[in-house]
mmCIF file of C-alpha atoms in Angstrom:
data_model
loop_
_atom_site.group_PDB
_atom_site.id
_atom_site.type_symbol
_atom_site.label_atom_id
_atom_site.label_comp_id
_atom_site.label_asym_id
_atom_site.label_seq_id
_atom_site.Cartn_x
_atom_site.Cartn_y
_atom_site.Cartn_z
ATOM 1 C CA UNK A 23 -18.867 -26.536 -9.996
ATOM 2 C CA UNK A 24 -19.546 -24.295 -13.093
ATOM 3 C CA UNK A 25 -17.549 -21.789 -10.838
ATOM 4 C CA UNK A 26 -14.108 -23.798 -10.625
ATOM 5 C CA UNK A 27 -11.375 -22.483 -11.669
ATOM 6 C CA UNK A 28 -12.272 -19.131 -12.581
ATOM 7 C CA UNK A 29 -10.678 -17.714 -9.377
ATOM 8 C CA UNK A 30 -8.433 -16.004 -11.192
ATOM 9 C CA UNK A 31 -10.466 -13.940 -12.743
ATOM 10 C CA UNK A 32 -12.313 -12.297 -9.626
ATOM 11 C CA UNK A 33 -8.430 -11.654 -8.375
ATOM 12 C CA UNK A 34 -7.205 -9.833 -11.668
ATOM 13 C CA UNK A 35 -10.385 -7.583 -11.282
ATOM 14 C CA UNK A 36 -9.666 -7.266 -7.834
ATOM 15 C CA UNK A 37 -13.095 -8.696 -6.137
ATOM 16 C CA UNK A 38 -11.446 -11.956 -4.744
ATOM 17 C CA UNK A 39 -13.416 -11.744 -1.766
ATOM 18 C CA UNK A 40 -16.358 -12.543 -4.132
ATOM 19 C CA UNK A 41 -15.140 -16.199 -4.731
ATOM 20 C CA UNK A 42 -15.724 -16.971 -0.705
ATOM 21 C CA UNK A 43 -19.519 -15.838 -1.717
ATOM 22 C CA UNK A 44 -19.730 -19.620 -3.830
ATOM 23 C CA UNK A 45 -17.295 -21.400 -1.172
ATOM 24 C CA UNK A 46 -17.878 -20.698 2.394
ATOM 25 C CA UNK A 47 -14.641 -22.311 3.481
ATOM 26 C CA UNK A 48 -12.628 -19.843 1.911
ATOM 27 C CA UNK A 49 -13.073 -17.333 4.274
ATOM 28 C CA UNK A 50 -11.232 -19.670 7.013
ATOM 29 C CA UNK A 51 -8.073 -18.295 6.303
ATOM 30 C CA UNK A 52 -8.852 -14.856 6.824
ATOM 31 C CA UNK A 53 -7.613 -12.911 10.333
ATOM 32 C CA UNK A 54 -10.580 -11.895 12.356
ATOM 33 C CA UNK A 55 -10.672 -8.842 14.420
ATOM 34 C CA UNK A 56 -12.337 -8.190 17.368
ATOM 35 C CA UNK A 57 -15.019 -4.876 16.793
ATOM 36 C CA UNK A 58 -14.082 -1.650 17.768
ATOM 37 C CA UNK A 59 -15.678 1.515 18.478
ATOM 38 C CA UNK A 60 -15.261 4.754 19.153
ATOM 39 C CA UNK A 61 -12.600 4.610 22.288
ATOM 40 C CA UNK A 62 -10.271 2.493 20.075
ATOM 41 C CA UNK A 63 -9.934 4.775 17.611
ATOM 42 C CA UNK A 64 -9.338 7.961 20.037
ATOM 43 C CA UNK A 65 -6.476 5.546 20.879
ATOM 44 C CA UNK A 66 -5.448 5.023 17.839
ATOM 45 C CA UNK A 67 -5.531 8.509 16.514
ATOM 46 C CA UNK A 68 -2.998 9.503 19.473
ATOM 47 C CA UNK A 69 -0.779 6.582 17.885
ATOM 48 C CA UNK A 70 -1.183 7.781 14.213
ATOM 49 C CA UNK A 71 -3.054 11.190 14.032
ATOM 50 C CA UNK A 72 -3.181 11.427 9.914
ATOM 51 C CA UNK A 73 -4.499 7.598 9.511
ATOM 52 C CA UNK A 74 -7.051 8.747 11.574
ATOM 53 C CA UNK A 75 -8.060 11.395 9.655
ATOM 54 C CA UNK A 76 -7.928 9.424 6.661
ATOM 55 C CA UNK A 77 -10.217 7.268 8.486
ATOM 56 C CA UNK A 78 -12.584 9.774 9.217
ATOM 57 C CA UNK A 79 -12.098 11.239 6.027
ATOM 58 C CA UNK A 80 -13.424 8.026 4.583
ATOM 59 C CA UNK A 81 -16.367 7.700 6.485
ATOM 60 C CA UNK A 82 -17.589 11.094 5.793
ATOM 61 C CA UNK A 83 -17.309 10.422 2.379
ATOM 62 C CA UNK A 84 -19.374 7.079 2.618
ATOM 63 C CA UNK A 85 -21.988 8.584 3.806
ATOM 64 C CA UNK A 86 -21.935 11.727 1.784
ATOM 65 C CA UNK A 87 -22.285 8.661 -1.082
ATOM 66 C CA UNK A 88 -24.939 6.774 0.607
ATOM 67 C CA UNK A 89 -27.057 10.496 0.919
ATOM 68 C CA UNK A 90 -26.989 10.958 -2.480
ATOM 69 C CA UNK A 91 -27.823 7.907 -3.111
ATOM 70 C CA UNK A 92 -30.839 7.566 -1.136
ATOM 71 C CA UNK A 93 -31.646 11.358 -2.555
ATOM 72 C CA UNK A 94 -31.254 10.001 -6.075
ATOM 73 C CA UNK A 95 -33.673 6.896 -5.593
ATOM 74 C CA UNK A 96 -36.364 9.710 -3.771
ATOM 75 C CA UNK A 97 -36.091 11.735 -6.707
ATOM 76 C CA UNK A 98 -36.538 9.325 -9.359
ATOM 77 C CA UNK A 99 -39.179 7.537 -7.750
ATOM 78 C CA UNK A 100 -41.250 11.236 -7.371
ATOM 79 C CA UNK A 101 -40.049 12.314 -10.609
ATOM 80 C CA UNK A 102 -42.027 9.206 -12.258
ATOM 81 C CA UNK A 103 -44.044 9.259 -9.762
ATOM 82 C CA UNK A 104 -46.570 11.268 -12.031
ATOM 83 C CA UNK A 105 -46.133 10.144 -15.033
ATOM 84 C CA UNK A 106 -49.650 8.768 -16.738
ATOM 85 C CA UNK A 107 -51.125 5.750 -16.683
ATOM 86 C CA UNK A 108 -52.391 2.406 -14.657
ATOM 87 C CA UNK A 109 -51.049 2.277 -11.046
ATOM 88 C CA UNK A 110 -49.365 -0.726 -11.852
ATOM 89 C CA UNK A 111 -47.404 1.196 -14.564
ATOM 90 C CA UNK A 112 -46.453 3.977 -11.847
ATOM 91 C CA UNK A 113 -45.296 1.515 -9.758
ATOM 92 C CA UNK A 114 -43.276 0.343 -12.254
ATOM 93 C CA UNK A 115 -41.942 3.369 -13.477
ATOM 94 C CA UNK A 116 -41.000 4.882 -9.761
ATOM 95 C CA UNK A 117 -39.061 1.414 -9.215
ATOM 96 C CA UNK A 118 -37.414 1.689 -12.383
ATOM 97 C CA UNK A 119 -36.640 5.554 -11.687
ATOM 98 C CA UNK A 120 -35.501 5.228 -8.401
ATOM 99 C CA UNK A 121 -33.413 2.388 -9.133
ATOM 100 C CA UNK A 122 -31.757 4.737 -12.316
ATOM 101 C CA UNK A 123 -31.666 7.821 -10.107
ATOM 102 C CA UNK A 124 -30.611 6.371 -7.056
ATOM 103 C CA UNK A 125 -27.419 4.827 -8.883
ATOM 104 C CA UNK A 126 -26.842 8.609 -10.363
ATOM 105 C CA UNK A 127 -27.088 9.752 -7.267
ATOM 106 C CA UNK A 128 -24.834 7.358 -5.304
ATOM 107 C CA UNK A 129 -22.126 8.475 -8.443
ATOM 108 C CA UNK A 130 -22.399 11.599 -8.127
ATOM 109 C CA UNK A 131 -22.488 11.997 -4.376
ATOM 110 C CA UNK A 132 -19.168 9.509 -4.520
ATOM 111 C CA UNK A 133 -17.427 12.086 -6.877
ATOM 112 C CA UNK A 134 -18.488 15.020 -4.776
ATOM 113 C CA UNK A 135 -17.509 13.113 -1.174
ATOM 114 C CA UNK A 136 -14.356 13.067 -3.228
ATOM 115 C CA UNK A 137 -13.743 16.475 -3.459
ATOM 116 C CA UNK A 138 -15.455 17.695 -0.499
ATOM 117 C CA UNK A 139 -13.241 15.333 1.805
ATOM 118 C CA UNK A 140 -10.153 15.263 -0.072
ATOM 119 C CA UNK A 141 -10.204 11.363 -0.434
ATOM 120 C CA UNK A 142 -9.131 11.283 -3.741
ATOM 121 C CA UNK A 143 -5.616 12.538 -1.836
ATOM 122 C CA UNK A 144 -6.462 8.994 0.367
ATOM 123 C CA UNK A 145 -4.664 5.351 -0.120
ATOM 124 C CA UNK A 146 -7.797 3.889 1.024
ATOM 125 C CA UNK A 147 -5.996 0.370 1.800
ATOM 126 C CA UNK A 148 -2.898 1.672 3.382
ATOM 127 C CA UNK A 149 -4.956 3.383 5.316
ATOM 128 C CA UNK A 150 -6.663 0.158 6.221
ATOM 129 C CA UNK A 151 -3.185 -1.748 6.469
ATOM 130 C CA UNK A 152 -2.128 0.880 9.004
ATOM 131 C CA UNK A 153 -4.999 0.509 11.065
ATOM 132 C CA UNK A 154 -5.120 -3.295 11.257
ATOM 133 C CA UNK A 155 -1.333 -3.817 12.109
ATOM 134 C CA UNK A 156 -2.456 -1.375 15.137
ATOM 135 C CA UNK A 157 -5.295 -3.190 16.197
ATOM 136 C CA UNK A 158 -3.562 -6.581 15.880
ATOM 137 C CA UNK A 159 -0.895 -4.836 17.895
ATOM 138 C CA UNK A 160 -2.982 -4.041 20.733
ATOM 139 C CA UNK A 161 -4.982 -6.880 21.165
ATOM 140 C CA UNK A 162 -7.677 -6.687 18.135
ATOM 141 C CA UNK A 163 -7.032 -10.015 16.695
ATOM 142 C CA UNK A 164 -9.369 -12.758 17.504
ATOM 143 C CA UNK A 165 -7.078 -16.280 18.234
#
């Protein structure tokens, strides 16, 4: 209830998807798709060959991200890892650490993905738009 009516905010900073996280029935209006895998896409990249780069593109960027993420959480965690005092403090500090440095990390592994890839060249959702109107073409959609 203390949620109502403040829908509008989570759409003018773009995370209106967030709002079906308080009210489960929200997400009955969204399309469906059926999953896809690999085979789908080596059709669909004979359809559209750059959206499927882009595509690609993408992923190797999220998991350039999610690398230097996890790298940035090790790191932390081992830099505090020997700092002095009780175990319980260690603990602490490592958690703390990896938590700060993982976050770094993910940032900085997002910027370089970036540059690496070329995705900052990348619409990211028309990318997305062309894809789905292909797989809802050829049978992705789920009725």
């Amino acid at each position: 209830r203390r949620w109502r009516g403040s829908e509008w905010v989570w759409k003018m900073v773009g995370m209106s998807d967030m709002v079906a996280l308080f009210n489960p029935g929200a997400w009955k209006d969204k399309e469906r798709f059926k999953p896809w895998g690999p085979k789908e896409m080596e059709r669909f990249a004979v359809v559209n060959p750059q959206a499927a780069q882009n595509i690609q593109a993408l992923k190797n960027a999220g998991t350039i991200s999610a690398l230097g993420g996890l790298g940035g959480v090790g790191a932390g965690a081992a830099f505090f890892m020997n700092r002095p005092g009780t175990v319980n403090g260690r603990l602490f500090s490592m958690a703390l650490g990896g938590c700060a440095w993982g976050i770094m990390g993910f940032l900085v592994g997002t910027n370089a993905a970036s540059l690496i890839t070329g995705t900052y060249k990348i619409n990211p959702m028309k990318t997305h738009a062309v894809f789905t109107d292909w797989w809802r073409a050829n049978g992705g959609a789920v009725e």
